[in-house]
Amino acid sequence: MRWWLPDAGSTFAGPIDTMFTVILILTGIALVIVEVGVIAFMIRYRARPGGRAFYTHGSTRAEVIWTAIPAVTMIVLGLVSNHYWVLMKDKKSIPANATHFGVHAKQFEWQVTYAGADGKLGTDDDFTVRNQLHIPVNQPVAVELSSEDVIHSFFVPEFRVKQDAVPGMHITAWFQATKTGEFEIGCAELCGMGHYKMRARVFVHTPEEYNAWLTQQASGGAE
Amino acid sequence: MKVRIFSVVGAMLMLTVCSKGDQRTAANAASRTVDTTAPAAAPAAAATTSAAGGTISGKIKFTGTAPRNPAIDMSEEAACKAKYKTTPTEENVVAGPANALANVFVYVKAGVPAGQTFTAPTTPVVLNQDGCRYHPHVFGIMVNQPLEIKNSDPLLHNIKAIAKKNRPFNISQPNAGMQTSRTFNAPEVMVNLECNVHGWMKAFVGVRPDPFFAVSGADGSFTISGLPPGTYTIEAWHEKLGTQTATVTIAGTETKTANLTFAAH
Amino acid sequence: MTSVAHAKHDAHGDAHHAPMSFWQKYIFSTDHKIIGIQFLFVSLFFLLVGGLLAMQIRWQLGFPGQPMPGGGILPETMAPGGVILPEYYIQLVTMHGTFMVFFAIMPLLVGVYANFLIPLKLGAHDMAFPRINMWSFWLALLAGLIMLSGFFMPDGAPRCGWTMYVPCSARPDLSGVTTAQKLWSISIVVLGLSSVMGSVNYITTVINHRAPGMTWFRMPLSVWALFITAILGVLALPVLQGAAIMLLFDQSIGTHFFDPGAGGQPLLWQHLFWFFGHPEVYILILPAMGMVSDIIANGSRKPIFGYHSMVFAIIGIAFLGWIVWGHHMFMSGMNPTLGSTFMVSTLLIAVPSAVKVFNWLGTMWRGQLHFHVPMLNAIGFVSMFTIGGLSGIFMAATPVDIPIHDTQFIVAHIHYVLFGGSLFALFAAITFWYPKMFGRMMNEPLGKVHFWLTLITYNMTFFPMHIIGMGGQMRRIYDPTIYDFLKPQQYLNVFISYSAFALFAVQFLFAFNFLWSLKFGKKAPLNPWNDNGLEWSLPNPAPHGNWAPATPNVYRGPYEYSSPEATDTDFLPQTRKLPTDRDPVPATLSGGH
């Protein structure tokens, strides 16, 4: 009966979830004010025989207050948000020591390219695996997104990572996983009849497991 | 004035809407039944042959070393992976004993008298998706003969037909037991079939106007029978190793042998 | 008592004098009221179409892969044995959005009420360009029929989302749809023509055809909202038309605007679409806000609180609405710095909307609240739109948008503002102006039952979508149970689906009320709501030509309820002349004719 964001699985989840909670509190306060106001007024000011409404065209003071408070709140929210936005999406924020993976989206699969022994993408020792992204835990990871055909979107809910893969564009998204285990990738942009079936998995390994997997791939492939 | 505006606008509409590719040929009706029994693997397409007539038969081989067929990792599709005891491999080059080459589509490319027409059988060719593979992998079908596509896996397959002379199609079957029927209206060698959800799934169908075609078996052998007397060019097509041709003359009801060899590089 | 100015000499001759055939009067009518009613019937039909599509979507999401009751009537290409196919499912979600946005909500708010209300509330005899107005309706109907025909094409209806992203929509080999995709473009171009024609009429009529005494700041907020909406429409729709033509050309004559392989840009489509699309969603809400203002003031028997602020808020929303479009593209791959700028403008646009909500509350405060059906629905609008507006703040904060973009959280937001907002406002408006249109009242008890049942089933349907969206359920997916992380919340999809079926069923109460009352509704008294608007000084239904050949005089603003100047009653119509009032000098050249 879980009614919240998924369990945190990356370093981004902390700030995003905190911001989500803060916004929930702020909007919750606003919501309570409005809805309680509506219900209270409906009860308190319902028409009674002989009653007369209070004739007023408004209050400039009220207008100033209820314009200024939302405006200031929004500006502060924007400033805080932008700090994290730049951290998560700006190219310059991608850590220099991130491990890079190629993720090529296609109707209807994710082709993941690994850099191979030389650690560099785009060389002869690269190898490609369908629908499985194996990454090390607690290390920054960069996925270089591309698309074969239409727009897809790389989405891992636990990592709070989402980025469209656009044909003709080369877009890098980065994150750092904080838990080992298996997580699911879904496609978050309608891409055709198989959109719902573009499911893949992320395997977050300890460093030993990760190296073991890489070695196994180099020597002949999946079991 | 109004009439002129309407006719110009109407003409523009018609031009853009009715552009090439929209001329539909025979509508393709899909089958209504949803069959829940597990179907057996479909046999290779049997060409209708007449009782009399000559036969061309032979063996297809290859020289050199067959490339390794890569393993297919079906971990992301548990229901399919469970159907295999050993790891399935792709079917790029299926080699048999003594360098026999299977899955070669052999057909009569030339020599059938012009103007001779053949009626397509009403029995369908069955293409089954089982264990996330197409069965059969390579097959032939006659023009206007029904192709019945079945899904024996409890998951989504789509069947995308990439055709140039025929109208392409792309249909989905999300559940086990679903069945759809299609026909091809024009000869085409070969129409590629693929599943976009399972990128290793490929099949190839040769659409012919006559029943003179066959697919080589595991031992590399093929037989084309019912041929009237004449000189025929047969072509053998393989998905990776290209094509080979041979010429055969049939005089009566004899069986002529034509062996073909591909080079595996 | 209304004082009416003498008829001005009309050099053009009066077309109203010639007797009209049935066709001229009711079919090819140039009377803005008939045109408004024509829009009403056609748009309610498309609302039904959109609802039927939604029911199928909810069936599939609640019971993935199960044969749908009644699904046997669908062809094998859509639902063999009643089982909805994935390619049909994505047609459903695409066309549900398309019909609801373009052919239901927009024409209901604008095509109906801009047409019906503007001349009536300004004291004019008709629109500035009655014949262009007639064309506006017929083009809208044509566009709707073209769009509907997509389902009957051999390879079915468009299926790349109502947002029609490229390359999906530009490439038939990737989407699977050919003819209907081209028909989409043609339909949009025709609809855009209809909108622009309408906008031209609304803008000109508001500027030039106000009755004497109807100054800008005596116009009701419904008219202000429709006026500003018309400006948005005339500027935004052509952008969509242009994009639709570019898409059509990419598909049919070999251009490559959006094809990256040939130097085109997929993101160009998104910029063009959303540059139209964001003003479009304000087109879909501003008229609702305007009409709700009129109704809440009426129901509270009080002037609208902060009339001038309300006008400036409408203008502020419309202005800011042009510079927020990129918030639909935060994940698109556009430069993140652009994301920052769009975030700022988007957060700011929350402010004028908040101002409006507080002003509606201020209007109810210390009023004498009469809970007639329009008032109930208008209050429902305020409550539900608030939820929808507040949920937008989560998405506006770009880092938080990362997990919720393209999930059901967005779908929840859309439906809270469009259904909880616009549709509740429409229930209010249809009921409120029904007597003016048809001369009868809709049934009040039935209207109240419809309101409460709708409010309950509507929240049961759409509130849980926030939760499954937070849980990560993506938009437009055919079967959530494919994903392990979504399986635990599938029970909520079932709950939502049952609630949606109930919500749809409840709407038949409204449909029945609407149709039954046409013939059997209580005959409407002259001013059934004791409203201040000019329209209520006319009989019900309003006659052809409105006040022609005369023009009413306007003595005050639209919200003088419970005024100390008229203590014998709690309303003071704009046209009522008090002993202390002086006749206004005609403000416009054409004098309202």
XYZ file of N, CA and C in Angstrom, chain C residues 84 169 176 194 219 253 265 270 282 297 311 314 373 382 413 433 481 560:
54
model
N -8.253 -5.541 -26.686
C -7.666 -4.330 -27.279
C -6.210 -4.591 -27.631
N 5.150 10.618 -35.761
C 4.013 10.993 -36.602
C 4.414 11.270 -38.045
N 3.013 3.145 -38.331
C 2.007 2.226 -38.861
C 0.782 2.914 -39.421
N -11.298 27.863 -38.551
C -12.518 28.115 -37.786
C -12.230 28.979 -36.564
N -17.269 45.655 -18.318
C -17.561 44.378 -18.979
C -17.489 43.269 -17.952
N 5.160 15.106 -49.505
C 5.862 15.623 -50.675
C 7.373 15.629 -50.505
N 14.957 18.538 -37.607
C 15.079 18.517 -36.149
C 13.795 18.021 -35.497
N 8.398 19.914 -31.365
C 7.969 20.159 -29.988
C 7.885 21.644 -29.695
N -4.417 27.664 -21.917
C -5.047 28.834 -21.306
C -6.330 29.200 -22.028
N -20.344 35.421 -8.376
C -20.861 36.700 -7.902
C -22.372 36.624 -7.783
N -9.147 41.165 -13.719
C -8.866 41.463 -15.129
C -7.365 41.365 -15.378
N -6.168 37.829 -15.557
C -6.442 37.190 -16.854
C -5.385 37.615 -17.862
N -27.681 25.112 -8.953
C -26.789 24.161 -9.633
C -25.573 24.842 -10.256
N -13.722 25.850 -8.485
C -12.679 26.483 -7.671
C -11.910 25.431 -6.881
N -2.813 15.835 -13.342
C -2.825 17.297 -13.430
C -3.713 17.763 -14.574
N -26.998 29.390 -18.504
C -27.487 30.086 -19.680
C -28.456 29.261 -20.497
N 1.372 -4.005 -15.911
C 1.860 -5.170 -15.156
C 3.095 -5.821 -15.777
N -23.057 44.536 -9.361
C -23.647 45.340 -8.301
C -24.750 44.563 -7.597
